[in-house]
XYZ file of C-alpha atoms in Angstrom:
218
model
C -110.619 152.205 -43.562
C -110.320 148.920 -44.842
C -107.985 149.367 -47.954
C -109.376 147.042 -50.454
C -106.259 146.326 -52.321
C -104.814 143.103 -51.446
C -101.148 144.277 -50.886
C -101.270 146.655 -53.921
C -100.469 149.851 -52.470
C -96.914 150.947 -51.596
C -95.447 153.636 -49.979
C -94.679 156.365 -52.099
C -91.782 158.967 -52.454
C -91.191 162.664 -52.960
C -89.841 161.577 -56.460
C -93.364 160.501 -57.254
C -94.340 164.212 -57.684
C -91.674 165.128 -60.096
C -92.812 161.973 -62.040
C -96.154 163.689 -62.154
C -94.693 166.853 -63.400
C -92.851 165.141 -66.074
C -96.010 163.136 -67.081
C -98.024 166.233 -67.423
C -95.337 168.025 -69.531
C -95.679 164.994 -72.007
C -99.256 164.905 -72.145
C -99.725 168.904 -72.456
C -98.418 169.474 -75.997
C -100.051 166.084 -77.279
C -103.732 167.410 -76.090
C -103.070 171.167 -76.970
C -101.973 170.305 -80.274
C -104.484 167.868 -81.135
C -104.276 163.682 -81.405
C -103.407 163.107 -85.035
C -102.357 159.563 -85.049
C -102.536 156.097 -82.989
C -99.082 156.981 -81.423
C -100.307 160.004 -79.691
C -103.187 158.341 -78.619
C -100.899 155.103 -77.330
C -98.730 157.682 -75.523
C -101.770 159.686 -73.900
C -103.232 156.226 -72.431
C -100.211 154.862 -71.056
C -99.261 158.452 -69.429
C -102.846 158.687 -67.965
C -102.497 155.236 -66.851
C -99.318 155.942 -65.021
C -100.713 158.882 -63.173
C -103.397 156.615 -62.051
C -101.274 154.212 -60.486
C -99.119 156.939 -59.082
C -102.463 158.651 -57.396
C -103.237 155.015 -56.222
C -100.202 154.570 -54.272
C -100.886 158.075 -52.722
C -104.227 157.193 -51.724
C -105.705 159.774 -54.062
C -108.768 158.040 -55.384
C -110.588 160.933 -57.057
C -107.833 161.632 -59.110
C -106.680 157.887 -59.470
C -110.049 157.501 -61.114
C -109.972 160.425 -63.305
C -106.664 159.307 -64.829
C -107.484 155.797 -65.210
C -110.718 156.849 -66.952
C -108.768 159.213 -69.370
C -106.689 156.199 -70.161
C -109.497 154.088 -71.210
C -110.911 156.966 -72.754
C -107.695 157.129 -74.963
C -107.745 153.461 -75.883
C -106.337 151.765 -72.801
C -109.001 149.035 -72.708
C -106.964 146.408 -70.672
C -107.544 144.101 -67.546
C -105.088 145.636 -65.462
C -106.836 149.119 -66.071
C -110.391 148.209 -64.921
C -108.740 146.331 -61.999
C -107.035 149.365 -61.188
C -110.163 151.440 -61.599
C -111.978 148.887 -59.520
C -109.296 149.701 -56.591
C -109.697 152.954 -56.742
C -113.438 152.987 -56.443
C -113.506 150.483 -53.875
C -111.210 152.243 -51.499
C -113.126 155.720 -52.093
C -116.406 153.863 -51.669
C -115.220 152.300 -48.352
C -113.753 155.762 -46.928
C -117.094 157.454 -48.060
C -119.641 154.671 -47.436
C -120.768 155.157 -50.710
C -123.014 152.423 -52.254
C -122.525 153.873 -56.084
C -118.674 153.693 -55.916
C -118.748 150.333 -54.242
C -121.094 148.890 -57.400
C -118.619 150.794 -60.034
C -115.686 149.100 -58.060
C -117.805 145.908 -58.958
C -118.711 146.529 -62.415
C -114.782 147.314 -62.997
C -113.493 143.980 -61.345
C -115.995 142.337 -63.449
C -115.053 143.763 -66.632
C -111.134 142.813 -66.063
C -112.358 139.124 -65.065
C -114.337 139.242 -68.363
C -111.222 139.862 -69.964
C -109.135 137.939 -68.457
C -110.706 134.715 -66.597
C -107.382 133.789 -64.633
C -107.199 137.239 -63.363
C -106.995 135.831 -59.635
C -106.154 139.335 -58.060
C -109.157 140.871 -59.749
C -111.243 137.863 -58.554
C -109.500 138.497 -54.727
C -110.601 141.844 -54.514
C -114.046 141.126 -55.698
C -114.741 138.620 -53.221
C -113.479 141.159 -50.305
C -115.747 143.812 -52.132
C -118.645 141.176 -51.867
C -118.063 139.957 -48.312
C -117.418 143.301 -46.551
C -119.626 145.649 -48.554
C -122.003 144.147 -50.046
C -123.141 141.433 -47.606
C -122.930 138.682 -50.271
C -120.794 136.436 -48.012
C -121.842 133.404 -49.717
C -120.835 134.344 -53.263
C -117.744 135.654 -51.978
C -116.835 132.279 -50.411
C -117.882 130.467 -53.519
C -115.636 132.734 -55.825
C -112.752 132.311 -53.444
C -112.967 128.492 -53.120
C -112.900 128.593 -57.150
C -109.527 130.413 -57.386
C -108.218 128.388 -54.514
C -109.283 125.160 -56.707
C -107.806 126.650 -59.529
C -104.644 128.067 -58.448
C -103.160 127.015 -55.261
C -100.061 129.131 -55.736
C -102.377 132.143 -55.396
C -101.444 132.483 -51.375
C -103.395 135.505 -50.877
C -106.632 133.937 -52.166
C -105.933 131.216 -49.457
C -105.549 133.730 -46.940
C -108.773 135.557 -47.833
C -110.769 132.375 -48.093
C -109.470 131.361 -44.704
C -110.429 135.213 -43.472
C -113.938 134.409 -44.931
C -114.303 130.945 -43.226
C -113.132 132.349 -39.953
C -115.434 135.356 -40.119
C -118.402 133.024 -40.680
C -117.599 130.939 -37.962
C -116.267 127.750 -40.128
C -113.094 127.356 -37.609
C -112.522 123.876 -38.746
C -112.180 125.117 -42.310
C -110.328 128.254 -42.008
C -108.026 125.802 -39.648
C -107.620 123.633 -42.548
C -106.890 125.993 -45.130
C -104.202 127.866 -42.966
C -102.281 124.622 -41.905
C -102.280 123.522 -45.540
C -101.138 126.725 -46.719
C -98.490 126.943 -43.848
C -97.396 123.352 -45.076
C -97.062 124.479 -48.550
C -95.141 127.705 -47.701
C -92.819 125.651 -45.548
C -91.523 124.163 -48.808
C -90.698 127.394 -50.791
C -87.523 129.470 -50.701
C -86.951 131.916 -48.178
C -87.836 135.363 -48.781
C -88.914 138.300 -46.683
C -92.512 138.146 -48.179
C -92.510 134.191 -47.669
C -91.293 134.927 -44.104
C -94.400 137.224 -43.553
C -96.902 134.659 -44.925
C -95.494 131.971 -42.895
C -95.611 133.937 -39.903
C -99.339 135.057 -40.735
C -100.386 131.662 -41.346
C -98.718 130.615 -37.728
C -100.411 133.426 -36.101
C -104.177 132.435 -37.586
C -103.577 128.771 -36.692
C -102.651 129.399 -33.316
C -105.449 131.944 -33.006
C -108.187 129.529 -34.196
C -106.738 126.698 -31.925
C -107.161 128.980 -28.930
C -110.661 129.824 -30.004
C -111.561 126.160 -30.579
C -110.260 125.128 -27.233
C -112.651 127.722 -25.581
C -115.716 126.649 -27.280
C -114.999 122.837 -26.053
C -114.313 124.327 -22.602
C -117.866 126.270 -22.683
């Protein structure tokens, strides 16, 4: 399945199961005794949000959705929660080929963006959803062009836009995106993630140049 997370997922450890138990031990007495003040609401909202994040990391989309929705119900009405809820719906919808979940993902990404206009991770995730699962490629490309124009330091968005151009046959545009990206990455201090980005950009450039050469040969 195509995981629609843009690098969000991480490997989890057995400690996450212990964390889940600890969180549920905090939640149980609050819900059992009745919620009597805003402090209890705040605690419940945050603890359910933490559970949602753990379940996303474990790729347990249904449980992630359940817990994020509880977090929202208890008042954690934030862009980050809506974005994460969108990720859970998007991945479950992708795995099950469920159009309703894809629509729910789109709606939650939209809420995150409406609350925080410069939430570029949410815009990137929405564009991927539109491109691959809603067959709205022009809208997805326009969305990513806007992100790249506003924030060239969002390197994932530039990779996404390059990929969209490549997959729609716009090889020259894709090549330009990756060449500019590679040049900008070369100016950054070294790190593992930057090294990975640079390697991916170089690989994409080489692939496109090879395809363009073959096209000219034909």
